[in-house]
CSV table of C-alpha atoms in Angstrom, one decimal:
chain,number,residue,atom,x,y,z
A,1397,MET,CA,0.0,0.0,-0.1
A,1398,ARG,CA,2.3,2.4,0.7
A,1399,ARG,CA,5.1,1.4,-2.4
A,1400,THR,CA,1.4,2.2,-4.1
A,1401,ARG,CA,0.7,5.3,-3.0
A,1402,ALA,CA,4.9,6.5,-3.1
A,1403,ALA,CA,4.7,5.3,-6.8
A,1404,LEU,CA,1.8,7.5,-7.5
A,1405,LEU,CA,2.7,10.5,-5.8
A,1406,GLY,CA,6.2,10.9,-7.1
A,1407,ALA,CA,4.6,9.9,-11.0
A,1408,ALA,CA,2.1,12.8,-10.2
A,1409,ILE,CA,4.9,15.1,-9.3
A,1410,ALA,CA,7.5,13.8,-12.3
A,1411,LEU,CA,4.8,13.8,-14.4
A,1412,VAL,CA,3.5,17.5,-13.8
A,1413,SER,CA,6.6,18.8,-13.7
A,1414,GLU,CA,7.5,17.7,-16.9
A,1415,ARG,CA,4.3,18.6,-18.7
A,1416,GLY,CA,2.1,20.6,-16.6
A,1417,THR,CA,-1.5,19.7,-15.0
A,1418,ALA,CA,-3.4,20.1,-17.9
A,1419,ASN,CA,-1.5,17.4,-20.2
A,1420,VAL,CA,-1.6,14.8,-17.3
A,1421,PRO,CA,-4.3,12.5,-17.6
A,1422,VAL,CA,-5.2,9.6,-14.7
A,1423,SER,CA,-4.1,6.8,-17.0
A,1424,ASP,CA,-0.2,8.8,-17.5
A,1425,ILE,CA,0.2,8.5,-13.6
A,1426,ALA,CA,-1.7,5.0,-13.5
A,1427,ASP,CA,1.3,3.9,-16.2
A,1428,ALA,CA,3.9,5.5,-14.8
A,1429,ALA,CA,3.3,4.5,-11.4
A,1430,GLY,CA,2.9,1.0,-12.5
A,1431,VAL,CA,-0.8,0.4,-11.4
A,1432,SER,CA,-4.2,0.6,-12.6
A,1433,ARG,CA,-6.6,3.7,-12.9
A,1434,GLN,CA,-9.0,1.8,-11.0
A,1435,LEU,CA,-6.8,1.8,-8.5
A,1436,VAL,CA,-5.8,5.5,-9.0
A,1437,TYR,CA,-9.4,6.5,-8.3
A,1438,LEU,CA,-10.3,3.5,-5.7
A,1439,HIS,CA,-7.2,6.0,-3.4
A,1440,TYR,CA,-8.0,9.2,-4.3
A,1441,GLY,CA,-11.5,10.0,-6.4
A,1442,ASP,CA,-10.0,12.2,-9.1
A,1443,ARG,CA,-6.9,13.4,-10.5
A,1444,ASP,CA,-7.4,16.6,-8.6
A,1445,ARG,CA,-7.0,15.3,-5.3
A,1446,LEU,CA,-4.5,12.9,-7.1
A,1447,LEU,CA,-2.0,15.9,-7.6
A,1448,LEU,CA,-3.2,17.8,-4.3
A,1449,GLU,CA,-2.0,14.6,-2.6
A,1450,ALA,CA,1.2,14.6,-4.4
A,1451,ALA,CA,1.8,18.3,-3.5
A,1452,LEU,CA,0.9,18.0,0.0
A,1453,ASP,CA,3.0,15.1,0.6
A,1454,LEU,CA,6.3,16.5,-1.0
A,1455,ALA,CA,6.2,19.4,1.0
A,1456,ARG,CA,5.2,17.6,4.1
A,1457,ARG,CA,8.0,15.3,4.1
A,1458,GLU,CA,10.8,18.1,2.9
A,1459,LEU,CA,9.3,21.0,5.2
A,1460,ALA,CA,7.2,20.0,7.7
A,1461,GLU,CA,8.8,16.7,8.9
A,1462,PRO,CA,12.4,18.0,9.1
A,1463,TRP,CA,10.7,21.3,11.0
A,1464,GLN,CA,9.7,18.7,13.6
A,1465,ALA,CA,12.6,17.3,14.1
A,1466,ALA,CA,14.8,20.6,13.9
A,1467,PRO,CA,15.4,21.7,17.4
A,1468,GLU,CA,13.5,25.6,18.6
A,1469,THR,CA,16.2,27.2,17.4
A,1470,ALA,CA,16.6,26.3,13.9
A,1471,VAL,CA,14.3,28.8,12.9
A,1472,GLY,CA,14.5,32.7,11.0
A,1473,ARG,CA,16.9,32.5,8.0
A,1474,ALA,CA,17.7,28.8,8.2
A,1475,ARG,CA,13.9,27.7,7.7
A,1476,ALA,CA,13.9,30.8,5.2
A,1477,LEU,CA,16.1,29.4,3.1
A,1478,ALA,CA,14.9,25.9,3.5
A,1479,ILE,CA,11.7,27.3,2.2
A,1480,ALA,CA,13.3,29.2,-0.8
A,1481,ARG,CA,15.6,25.8,-1.8
A,1482,HIS,CA,12.3,23.8,-1.6
A,1483,PHE,CA,10.3,26.1,-3.4
A,1484,ALA,CA,12.9,26.2,-6.3
A,1485,ALA,CA,14.0,23.0,-6.8
A,1486,HIS,CA,10.3,21.8,-7.1
A,1487,ARG,CA,9.7,24.9,-9.0
A,1488,ALA,CA,8.0,23.8,-12.2
A,1489,PHE,CA,5.6,21.0,-10.6
A,1490,TYR,CA,5.0,24.1,-7.7
A,1491,CYS,CA,3.8,26.7,-10.6
A,1492,ALA,CA,2.1,23.8,-12.8
A,1493,MET,CA,-0.2,23.4,-9.6
A,1494,PHE,CA,-0.4,27.0,-8.1
A,1495,ASN,CA,-2.4,27.1,-11.6
A,1496,SER,CA,-4.2,24.4,-11.5
A,1497,ALA,CA,-7.9,23.5,-10.2
A,1498,SER,CA,-6.1,22.7,-6.7
A,1499,ALA,CA,-4.9,26.1,-6.2
A,1500,PHE,CA,-6.9,27.7,-3.3
A,1501,ALA,CA,-6.6,24.3,-1.7
A,1502,LEU,CA,-2.6,23.9,-2.0
A,1503,ASN,CA,-2.3,27.8,-1.7
A,1504,ARG,CA,-4.2,27.1,1.8
A,1505,GLU,CA,-2.0,23.9,2.8
A,1506,VAL,CA,1.1,25.8,1.9
A,1507,SER,CA,0.2,28.6,4.2
A,1508,GLY,CA,-0.4,26.4,7.1
A,1509,LEU,CA,2.8,24.5,6.4
A,1510,LEU,CA,4.5,27.7,6.4
A,1511,SER,CA,3.2,28.8,9.7
A,1512,PRO,CA,5.8,27.8,12.0
A,1513,LEU,CA,8.4,30.1,10.3
A,1514,ARG,CA,5.8,32.7,11.3
A,1515,SER,CA,4.6,31.2,14.5
A,1516,GLN,CA,8.4,31.4,15.9
A,1517,ALA,CA,10.1,34.1,14.2
A,1518,MET,CA,7.3,36.6,15.4
A,1519,ARG,CA,4.8,35.4,17.5
A,1520,PRO,CA,2.7,38.1,17.2
A,1521,GLY,CA,-1.0,35.9,18.8
A,1522,ALA,CA,1.0,36.0,21.9
A,1523,LEU,CA,1.1,40.0,22.0
A,1524,LEU,CA,-2.3,40.7,21.3
A,1525,PRO,CA,-5.5,39.9,23.2
A,1526,GLY,CA,-7.7,36.8,21.9
A,1527,ARG,CA,-8.8,36.7,18.0
A,1528,LEU,CA,-7.3,39.5,17.6
A,1529,GLY,CA,-3.5,38.0,17.8
A,1530,ASP,CA,-5.1,34.6,15.7
A,1531,ASP,CA,-6.3,36.5,12.9
A,1532,LEU,CA,-3.1,38.5,12.6
A,1533,ASP,CA,-1.0,35.2,12.5
A,1534,ALA,CA,-3.3,33.9,9.7
A,1535,PHE,CA,-2.7,37.5,7.8
A,1536,ILE,CA,1.1,36.8,8.3
A,1537,THR,CA,1.4,33.2,7.2
A,1538,GLY,CA,-0.9,34.1,4.1
A,1539,GLY,CA,1.1,36.8,3.2
A,1540,ILE,CA,4.5,34.3,3.6
A,1541,GLY,CA,2.3,32.3,1.5
A,1542,ALA,CA,1.6,34.9,-1.1
A,1543,ILE,CA,5.3,35.9,-1.5
A,1544,VAL,CA,6.3,32.4,-2.2
A,1545,TYR,CA,3.1,32.0,-4.5
A,1546,LEU,CA,4.6,35.2,-6.6
A,1547,TRP,CA,8.1,34.2,-6.8
A,1548,VAL,CA,7.4,30.8,-7.8
A,1549,THR,CA,5.1,31.4,-10.3
A,1550,GLU,CA,6.5,35.1,-11.7
A,1551,GLY,CA,10.2,34.9,-10.2
A,1552,GLU,CA,13.5,35.3,-12.8
A,1553,THR,CA,14.8,31.9,-13.9
A,1554,PRO,CA,16.5,30.2,-12.0
A,1555,LEU,CA,15.2,31.0,-8.9
A,1556,ASP,CA,17.1,32.7,-6.3
A,1557,ALA,CA,17.2,30.4,-3.2
A,1558,GLU,CA,19.3,33.0,-1.3
A,1559,ALA,CA,17.8,36.3,-2.3
A,1560,MET,CA,14.4,34.9,-1.4
A,1561,ALA,CA,15.7,33.7,2.2
A,1562,ASP,CA,16.6,37.0,2.6
A,1563,ARG,CA,13.2,38.9,1.4
A,1564,LEU,CA,11.4,36.7,4.2
A,1565,VAL,CA,13.6,37.6,6.8
A,1566,ALA,CA,13.4,41.1,6.0
A,1567,VAL,CA,9.7,40.7,6.1
A,1568,GLY,CA,10.1,39.0,9.1
A,1569,ASP,CA,12.1,41.7,10.9
A,1570,LEU,CA,9.8,44.7,9.8
A,1571,LEU,CA,6.9,42.6,11.5
A,1572,ASN,CA,9.1,41.9,15.0
A,1573,THR,CA,10.0,45.5,14.6
A,1574,ALA,CA,6.6,47.0,14.1
A,1575,LEU,CA,4.8,44.8,16.6
A,1576,GLU,CA,7.7,45.8,19.8
A,1577,HIS,CA,5.9,49.1,19.4
A,1578,LEU,CA,2.5,47.9,19.3
A,1579,PRO,CA,0.3,50.0,21.6
A,1580,ALA,CA,-2.0,48.2,23.4
A,1581,VAL,CA,-4.9,46.9,22.2
A,1582,SER,CA,-8.4,45.9,23.7
A,1583,ALA,CA,-9.8,42.7,23.2
A,1584,ASP,CA,-12.9,44.1,22.0
């Protein structure tokens, strides 16, 4: 079961990276993975769900899982650089996915995966009362996701991961400075 899943997700990533999403039918993914189309539909329901799962699996394996094992001190530029290198290495795949029917769901999930960068580097929720802190956290995480999205889809070729990491850190530093000077806000 795990080998079948890994083969399907790997085939989806390779084919989408090569051709984009519109030119990758389920039959090609199934053939590349060495399984039947029926098995794809049984496990994922449809092609778009399979492609979304492939993207989420890739991001989780290469970003979320290593972060969970990293010490709390591994934040800031190190994580920003890991993000930038990940998206640069898989640019063709993410570019196709960010412009697919799964784009909204992918953007939402990628923003969630990027939240450790925001929550550990800035911690605005601790500075603001109640829902306002949660709203600011979501706003910042969505903004980080938007920066990554624009860089992947519209950035120069080749993508410069070092420069992107510096951009993300600069935005974080600016937000930290602004939050340090935030006047008291009521919970109302």
